[in-house]
mmCIF file with all atom_site columns, C-alpha atoms in Angstrom:
data_model
loop_
_atom_site.group_PDB
_atom_site.id
_atom_site.type_symbol
_atom_site.label_atom_id
_atom_site.label_alt_id
_atom_site.label_comp_id
_atom_site.label_asym_id
_atom_site.label_entity_id
_atom_site.label_seq_id
_atom_site.pdbx_PDB_ins_code
_atom_site.Cartn_x
_atom_site.Cartn_y
_atom_site.Cartn_z
_atom_site.occupancy
_atom_site.B_iso_or_equiv
_atom_site.pdbx_formal_charge
_atom_site.auth_seq_id
_atom_site.auth_comp_id
_atom_site.auth_asym_id
_atom_site.auth_atom_id
_atom_site.pdbx_PDB_model_num
ATOM 1   C CA . MET A 1 1   ? 62.706 12.801  111.971 1.00 91.00 ? 1   MET A CA 1
ATOM 2   C CA . PRO A 1 2   ? 62.662 9.621   114.089 1.00 97.00 ? 2   PRO A CA 1
ATOM 3   C CA . ARG A 1 3   ? 65.597 8.766   116.345 1.00 97.00 ? 3   ARG A CA 1
ATOM 4   C CA . ILE A 1 4   ? 67.246 5.646   114.936 1.00 98.00 ? 4   ILE A CA 1
ATOM 5   C CA . TYR A 1 5   ? 70.202 3.532   116.041 1.00 98.00 ? 5   TYR A CA 1
ATOM 6   C CA . ARG A 1 6   ? 72.582 1.353   114.075 1.00 98.00 ? 6   ARG A CA 1
ATOM 7   C CA . ALA A 1 7   ? 75.819 -0.449  114.925 1.00 98.00 ? 7   ALA A CA 1
ATOM 8   C CA . MET A 1 8   ? 78.459 0.435   112.350 1.00 98.00 ? 8   MET A CA 1
ATOM 9   C CA . LYS A 1 9   ? 82.192 0.326   111.827 1.00 98.00 ? 9   LYS A CA 1
ATOM 10  C CA . ARG A 1 10  ? 83.885 3.500   113.008 1.00 97.00 ? 10  ARG A CA 1
ATOM 11  C CA . ALA A 1 11  ? 86.164 5.376   110.586 1.00 97.00 ? 11  ALA A CA 1
ATOM 12  C CA . ALA A 1 12  ? 89.309 7.211   111.710 1.00 97.00 ? 12  ALA A CA 1
ATOM 13  C CA . ASP A 1 13  ? 87.318 10.471  111.938 1.00 97.00 ? 13  ASP A CA 1
ATOM 14  C CA . GLY A 1 14  ? 84.821 8.877   114.350 1.00 97.00 ? 14  GLY A CA 1
ATOM 15  C CA . LEU A 1 15  ? 81.978 8.815   111.833 1.00 98.00 ? 15  LEU A CA 1
ATOM 16  C CA . PRO A 1 16  ? 80.509 5.641   110.324 1.00 98.00 ? 16  PRO A CA 1
ATOM 17  C CA . VAL A 1 17  ? 82.293 3.830   107.500 1.00 98.00 ? 17  VAL A CA 1
ATOM 18  C CA . VAL A 1 18  ? 80.304 4.214   104.265 1.00 98.00 ? 18  VAL A CA 1
ATOM 19  C CA . GLY A 1 19  ? 80.014 1.098   102.145 1.00 98.00 ? 19  GLY A CA 1
ATOM 20  C CA . ILE A 1 20  ? 78.033 -1.856  100.891 1.00 98.00 ? 20  ILE A CA 1
ATOM 21  C CA . GLN A 1 21  ? 79.171 -4.413  103.446 1.00 97.00 ? 21  GLN A CA 1
ATOM 22  C CA . SER A 1 22  ? 77.490 -5.488  106.662 1.00 96.00 ? 22  SER A CA 1
ATOM 23  C CA . LYS A 1 23  ? 77.845 -2.967  109.513 1.00 98.00 ? 23  LYS A CA 1
ATOM 24  C CA . GLU A 1 24  ? 78.560 -0.040  107.175 1.00 98.00 ? 24  GLU A CA 1
ATOM 25  C CA . LEU A 1 25  ? 76.480 3.022   106.329 1.00 98.00 ? 25  LEU A CA 1
ATOM 26  C CA . GLY A 1 26  ? 74.723 1.720   103.244 1.00 98.00 ? 26  GLY A CA 1
ATOM 27  C CA . VAL A 1 27  ? 72.991 -1.432  102.066 1.00 98.00 ? 27  VAL A CA 1
ATOM 28  C CA . ARG A 1 28  ? 74.263 -4.740  100.794 1.00 98.00 ? 28  ARG A CA 1
ATOM 29  C CA . GLU A 1 29  ? 73.380 -4.930  97.117  1.00 98.00 ? 29  GLU A CA 1
ATOM 30  C CA . PRO A 1 30  ? 72.156 -7.724  94.868  1.00 97.00 ? 30  PRO A CA 1
ATOM 31  C CA . PRO A 1 31  ? 73.500 -10.188 93.851  1.00 96.00 ? 31  PRO A CA 1
ATOM 32  C CA . ASN A 1 32  ? 74.837 -10.531 97.426  1.00 97.00 ? 32  ASN A CA 1
ATOM 33  C CA . ALA A 1 33  ? 72.966 -13.458 98.974  1.00 97.00 ? 33  ALA A CA 1
ATOM 34  C CA . HIS A 1 34  ? 72.282 -11.216 101.990 1.00 98.00 ? 34  HIS A CA 1
ATOM 35  C CA . ALA A 1 35  ? 71.205 -8.150  100.001 1.00 98.00 ? 35  ALA A CA 1
ATOM 36  C CA . ASP A 1 36  ? 69.263 -5.641  102.085 1.00 98.00 ? 36  ASP A CA 1
ATOM 37  C CA . VAL A 1 37  ? 67.147 -4.389  99.186  1.00 98.00 ? 37  VAL A CA 1
ATOM 38  C CA . ASP A 1 38  ? 65.433 -5.761  96.116  1.00 98.00 ? 38  ASP A CA 1
ATOM 39  C CA . VAL A 1 39  ? 65.852 -4.097  92.738  1.00 98.00 ? 39  VAL A CA 1
ATOM 40  C CA . ASP A 1 40  ? 63.822 -4.366  89.549  1.00 98.00 ? 40  ASP A CA 1
ATOM 41  C CA . HIS A 1 41  ? 65.119 -5.008  86.012  1.00 97.00 ? 41  HIS A CA 1
ATOM 42  C CA . GLN A 1 42  ? 66.092 -1.315  85.718  1.00 98.00 ? 42  GLN A CA 1
ATOM 43  C CA . ASN A 1 43  ? 68.111 -1.435  88.982  1.00 98.00 ? 43  ASN A CA 1
ATOM 44  C CA . GLN A 1 44  ? 65.500 0.679   90.767  1.00 98.00 ? 44  GLN A CA 1
ATOM 45  C CA . VAL A 1 45  ? 64.963 -0.066  94.466  1.00 98.00 ? 45  VAL A CA 1
ATOM 46  C CA . VAL A 1 46  ? 61.672 -1.896  95.030  1.00 98.00 ? 46  VAL A CA 1
ATOM 47  C CA . LEU A 1 47  ? 59.590 -0.158  97.708  1.00 98.00 ? 47  LEU A CA 1
ATOM 48  C CA . ASN A 1 48  ? 58.772 -3.195  99.835  1.00 98.00 ? 48  ASN A CA 1
ATOM 49  C CA . GLY A 1 49  ? 60.021 -2.102  103.266 1.00 97.00 ? 49  GLY A CA 1
ATOM 50  C CA . ARG A 1 50  ? 63.495 -3.615  102.889 1.00 98.00 ? 50  ARG A CA 1
ATOM 51  C CA . GLY A 1 51  ? 66.522 -1.414  103.446 1.00 98.00 ? 51  GLY A CA 1
ATOM 52  C CA . MET A 1 52  ? 69.239 -0.518  105.962 1.00 98.00 ? 52  MET A CA 1
ATOM 53  C CA . SER A 1 53  ? 68.318 -2.013  109.321 1.00 98.00 ? 53  SER A CA 1
ATOM 54  C CA . VAL A 1 54  ? 68.024 0.222   112.374 1.00 98.00 ? 54  VAL A CA 1
ATOM 55  C CA . ALA A 1 55  ? 66.564 -0.022  115.876 1.00 98.00 ? 55  ALA A CA 1
ATOM 56  C CA . GLU A 1 56  ? 64.709 2.211   118.298 1.00 97.00 ? 56  GLU A CA 1
ATOM 57  C CA . ASN A 1 57  ? 67.597 1.997   120.781 1.00 95.00 ? 57  ASN A CA 1
ATOM 58  C CA . TRP A 1 58  ? 71.036 0.369   120.707 1.00 95.00 ? 58  TRP A CA 1
ATOM 59  C CA . ARG A 1 59  ? 69.868 -1.978  123.469 1.00 93.00 ? 59  ARG A CA 1
ATOM 60  C CA . HIS A 1 60  ? 67.435 -3.492  120.940 1.00 94.00 ? 60  HIS A CA 1
ATOM 61  C CA . LEU A 1 61  ? 70.270 -4.484  118.606 1.00 95.00 ? 61  LEU A CA 1
ATOM 62  C CA . LEU A 1 62  ? 71.286 -8.132  118.417 1.00 94.00 ? 62  LEU A CA 1
ATOM 63  C CA . PRO A 1 63  ? 74.052 -8.959  120.918 1.00 96.00 ? 63  PRO A CA 1
ATOM 64  C CA . HIS A 1 64  ? 76.592 -9.633  118.151 1.00 97.00 ? 64  HIS A CA 1
ATOM 65  C CA . LEU A 1 65  ? 76.133 -6.020  116.993 1.00 97.00 ? 65  LEU A CA 1
ATOM 66  C CA . ILE A 1 66  ? 76.728 -4.427  120.399 1.00 96.00 ? 66  ILE A CA 1
ATOM 67  C CA . PRO A 1 67  ? 80.452 -3.881  121.118 1.00 96.00 ? 67  PRO A CA 1
ATOM 68  C CA . LYS A 1 68  ? 81.884 -6.118  123.852 1.00 95.00 ? 68  LYS A CA 1
ATOM 69  C CA . ARG A 1 69  ? 83.233 -3.061  125.651 1.00 94.00 ? 69  ARG A CA 1
ATOM 70  C CA . LEU A 1 70  ? 79.642 -2.306  126.703 1.00 93.00 ? 70  LEU A CA 1
ATOM 71  C CA . GLN A 1 71  ? 79.535 -5.654  128.506 1.00 90.00 ? 71  GLN A CA 1
ATOM 72  C CA . ALA A 1 72  ? 82.739 -4.843  130.370 1.00 82.00 ? 72  ALA A CA 1
ATOM 73  C CA . SER A 1 73  ? 81.364 -1.425  131.357 1.00 82.00 ? 73  SER A CA 1
ATOM 74  C CA . GLY A 1 74  ? 78.180 -3.022  132.701 1.00 85.00 ? 74  GLY A CA 1
ATOM 75  C CA . LEU A 1 75  ? 75.877 -1.407  130.130 1.00 89.00 ? 75  LEU A CA 1
ATOM 76  C CA . CYS A 1 76  ? 74.883 -4.594  128.296 1.00 91.00 ? 76  CYS A CA 1
ATOM 77  C CA . ALA A 1 77  ? 75.471 -8.028  129.818 1.00 92.00 ? 77  ALA A CA 1
ATOM 78  C CA . ASP A 1 78  ? 75.086 -9.982  126.560 1.00 94.00 ? 78  ASP A CA 1
ATOM 79  C CA . ALA A 1 79  ? 77.089 -7.690  124.238 1.00 95.00 ? 79  ALA A CA 1
ATOM 80  C CA . SER A 1 80  ? 79.353 -9.824  122.044 1.00 96.00 ? 80  SER A CA 1
ATOM 81  C CA . GLY A 1 81  ? 80.160 -7.649  119.013 1.00 96.00 ? 81  GLY A CA 1
ATOM 82  C CA . SER A 1 82  ? 83.518 -6.453  117.823 1.00 96.00 ? 82  SER A CA 1
ATOM 83  C CA . ASN A 1 83  ? 84.926 -3.419  119.581 1.00 96.00 ? 83  ASN A CA 1
ATOM 84  C CA . SER A 1 84  ? 85.576 -1.933  116.122 1.00 96.00 ? 84  SER A CA 1
ATOM 85  C CA . LEU A 1 85  ? 81.810 -1.245  116.023 1.00 97.00 ? 85  LEU A CA 1
ATOM 86  C CA . ALA A 1 86  ? 80.074 1.727   117.594 1.00 98.00 ? 86  ALA A CA 1
ATOM 87  C CA . CYS A 1 87  ? 76.404 2.295   118.350 1.00 98.00 ? 87  CYS A CA 1
ATOM 88  C CA . TYR A 1 88  ? 75.431 5.345   116.307 1.00 98.00 ? 88  TYR A CA 1
ATOM 89  C CA . THR A 1 89  ? 72.240 7.356   116.473 1.00 98.00 ? 89  THR A CA 1
ATOM 90  C CA . MET A 1 90  ? 70.601 9.964   114.274 1.00 98.00 ? 90  MET A CA 1
ATOM 91  C CA . GLY A 1 91  ? 67.417 12.008  114.648 1.00 97.00 ? 91  GLY A CA 1
ATOM 92  C CA . ALA A 1 92  ? 65.373 13.056  117.639 1.00 94.00 ? 92  ALA A CA 1
ATOM 93  C CA . GLY A 1 93  ? 61.739 12.050  117.166 1.00 95.00 ? 93  GLY A CA 1
ATOM 94  C CA . ARG A 1 94  ? 59.649 9.021   118.044 1.00 96.00 ? 94  ARG A CA 1
ATOM 95  C CA . PHE A 1 95  ? 60.472 5.709   116.394 1.00 97.00 ? 95  PHE A CA 1
ATOM 96  C CA . LEU A 1 96  ? 57.538 5.657   113.965 1.00 97.00 ? 96  LEU A CA 1
ATOM 97  C CA . SER A 1 97  ? 57.226 4.951   110.262 1.00 97.00 ? 97  SER A CA 1
ATOM 98  C CA . GLY A 1 98  ? 57.614 8.130   108.278 1.00 97.00 ? 98  GLY A CA 1
ATOM 99  C CA . PRO A 1 99  ? 60.046 10.542  106.675 1.00 98.00 ? 99  PRO A CA 1
ATOM 100 C CA . ILE A 1 100 ? 63.655 10.832  107.784 1.00 98.00 ? 100 ILE A CA 1
ATOM 101 C CA . ASN A 1 101 ? 64.371 13.547  105.224 1.00 98.00 ? 101 ASN A CA 1
ATOM 102 C CA . ALA A 1 102 ? 63.180 14.347  101.686 1.00 98.00 ? 102 ALA A CA 1
ATOM 103 C CA . SER A 1 103 ? 64.881 11.245  100.259 1.00 98.00 ? 103 SER A CA 1
ATOM 104 C CA . LEU A 1 104 ? 64.662 8.632   103.046 1.00 98.00 ? 104 LEU A CA 1
ATOM 105 C CA . ALA A 1 105 ? 61.993 7.133   105.274 1.00 98.00 ? 105 ALA A CA 1
ATOM 106 C CA . LEU A 1 106 ? 61.733 4.740   108.197 1.00 98.00 ? 106 LEU A CA 1
ATOM 107 C CA . ALA A 1 107 ? 59.656 1.598   107.650 1.00 98.00 ? 107 ALA A CA 1
ATOM 108 C CA . LEU A 1 108 ? 58.981 -0.424  110.791 1.00 97.00 ? 108 LEU A CA 1
ATOM 109 C CA . LYS A 1 109 ? 59.552 -4.156  110.532 1.00 96.00 ? 109 LYS A CA 1
ATOM 110 C CA . PRO A 1 110 ? 56.413 -6.290  110.833 1.00 92.00 ? 110 PRO A CA 1
ATOM 111 C CA . ASN A 1 111 ? 55.935 -7.859  114.279 1.00 89.00 ? 111 ASN A CA 1
ATOM 112 C CA . ASP A 1 112 ? 58.811 -5.903  115.874 1.00 92.00 ? 112 ASP A CA 1
ATOM 113 C CA . SER A 1 113 ? 58.051 -2.352  116.983 1.00 90.00 ? 113 SER A CA 1
ATOM 114 C CA . TYR A 1 114 ? 61.710 -1.841  118.014 1.00 96.00 ? 114 TYR A CA 1
ATOM 115 C CA . ALA A 1 115 ? 63.206 -2.552  114.577 1.00 98.00 ? 115 ALA A CA 1
ATOM 116 C CA . GLY A 1 116 ? 62.947 -0.873  111.218 1.00 98.00 ? 116 GLY A CA 1
ATOM 117 C CA . ASN A 1 117 ? 64.623 -0.195  107.902 1.00 98.00 ? 117 ASN A CA 1
ATOM 118 C CA . VAL A 1 118 ? 65.787 3.024   106.292 1.00 98.00 ? 118 VAL A CA 1
ATOM 119 C CA . VAL A 1 119 ? 64.184 2.935   102.848 1.00 98.00 ? 119 VAL A CA 1
ATOM 120 C CA . PRO A 1 120 ? 63.931 5.294   99.878  1.00 98.00 ? 120 PRO A CA 1
ATOM 121 C CA . ALA A 1 121 ? 61.076 7.802   100.151 1.00 98.00 ? 121 ALA A CA 1
ATOM 122 C CA . ARG A 1 122 ? 60.285 7.127   96.483  1.00 98.00 ? 122 ARG A CA 1
ATOM 123 C CA . VAL A 1 123 ? 61.451 4.782   93.732  1.00 98.00 ? 123 VAL A CA 1
ATOM 124 C CA . VAL A 1 124 ? 65.060 5.600   92.870  1.00 98.00 ? 124 VAL A CA 1
ATOM 125 C CA . PRO A 1 125 ? 68.005 3.825   91.270  1.00 98.00 ? 125 PRO A CA 1
ATOM 126 C CA . LEU A 1 126 ? 70.067 1.777   93.722  1.00 98.00 ? 126 LEU A CA 1
ATOM 127 C CA . ALA A 1 127 ? 73.053 4.119   93.287  1.00 98.00 ? 127 ALA A CA 1
ATOM 128 C CA . GLN A 1 128 ? 70.871 7.113   94.259  1.00 98.00 ? 128 GLN A CA 1
ATOM 129 C CA . PHE A 1 129 ? 69.615 5.312   97.379  1.00 98.00 ? 129 PHE A CA 1
ATOM 130 C CA . GLN A 1 130 ? 73.197 4.531   98.412  1.00 98.00 ? 130 GLN A CA 1
ATOM 131 C CA . SER A 1 131 ? 74.113 8.176   97.831  1.00 98.00 ? 131 SER A CA 1
ATOM 132 C CA . ASP A 1 132 ? 71.125 9.389   99.873  1.00 98.00 ? 132 ASP A CA 1
ATOM 133 C CA . VAL A 1 133 ? 72.077 7.103   102.773 1.00 98.00 ? 133 VAL A CA 1
ATOM 134 C CA . SER A 1 134 ? 75.755 8.104   102.673 1.00 98.00 ? 134 SER A CA 1
ATOM 135 C CA . ALA A 1 135 ? 74.747 11.782  102.636 1.00 98.00 ? 135 ALA A CA 1
ATOM 136 C CA . THR A 1 136 ? 73.546 11.330  106.233 1.00 98.00 ? 136 THR A CA 1
ATOM 137 C CA . ARG A 1 137 ? 77.061 10.396  107.439 1.00 98.00 ? 137 ARG A CA 1
ATOM 138 C CA . ASP A 1 138 ? 77.724 13.640  109.304 1.00 98.00 ? 138 ASP A CA 1
ATOM 139 C CA . GLN A 1 139 ? 74.366 13.382  111.114 1.00 98.00 ? 139 GLN A CA 1
ATOM 140 C CA . TRP A 1 140 ? 75.291 10.177  112.989 1.00 98.00 ? 140 TRP A CA 1
ATOM 141 C CA . PHE A 1 141 ? 76.946 10.308  116.393 1.00 97.00 ? 141 PHE A CA 1
ATOM 142 C CA . ILE A 1 142 ? 77.992 7.664   118.877 1.00 97.00 ? 142 ILE A CA 1
ATOM 143 C CA . ASP A 1 143 ? 75.565 7.109   121.745 1.00 95.00 ? 143 ASP A CA 1
ATOM 144 C CA . GLU A 1 144 ? 76.333 4.059   123.843 1.00 93.00 ? 144 GLU A CA 1
ATOM 145 C CA . ALA A 1 145 ? 74.966 5.224   127.172 1.00 84.00 ? 145 ALA A CA 1
ATOM 146 C CA . ARG A 1 146 ? 71.300 6.003   126.560 1.00 55.00 ? 146 ARG A CA 1
ATOM 147 C CA . ASP A 1 147 ? 68.887 3.789   128.417 1.00 60.00 ? 147 ASP A CA 1
ATOM 148 C CA . ASP A 1 148 ? 65.659 2.250   127.138 1.00 50.00 ? 148 ASP A CA 1
ATOM 149 C CA . SER A 1 149 ? 63.359 4.898   128.587 1.00 49.00 ? 149 SER A CA 1
ATOM 150 C CA . ASN A 1 150 ? 63.261 7.284   125.584 1.00 47.00 ? 150 ASN A CA 1
ATOM 151 C CA . ASP A 1 151 ? 63.300 10.061  128.184 1.00 43.00 ? 151 ASP A CA 1
ATOM 152 C CA . PHE A 1 152 ? 64.082 12.664  125.546 1.00 38.00 ? 152 PHE A CA 1
ATOM 153 C CA . PHE A 1 153 ? 60.330 13.367  125.096 1.00 32.00 ? 153 PHE A CA 1
#
């Protein structure tokens, strides 16, 4: 399973907030103008590489997604995100396209080897994809100190 990072809202229990809004564990759904996935006429997720965005390392996230507290601590000079966010990680392998588990996969974004999307491993209804993503909730943990070296290999 690849190691992936995502900035998400932190729930009271310290785990990511599950939902269909930006910065939550899940995807924004059509007809939201910023939907993260496409669905067909039967509400099945189209397998086109779109899904829940993730990065190879939290330092590759956009500055508005990195909590400002990491700027104050000297870890990220351009961090400008809300301190209600946390940089979560899951997995332990190389950041390569492939399976995350039996239901989910990582698809790298074209022209950006540091960014990817969590996508369904096969065609499923949108509700099933959301359920599969939310089922990973207890596998995410906060990691805001790791450097860019990927020294875990």
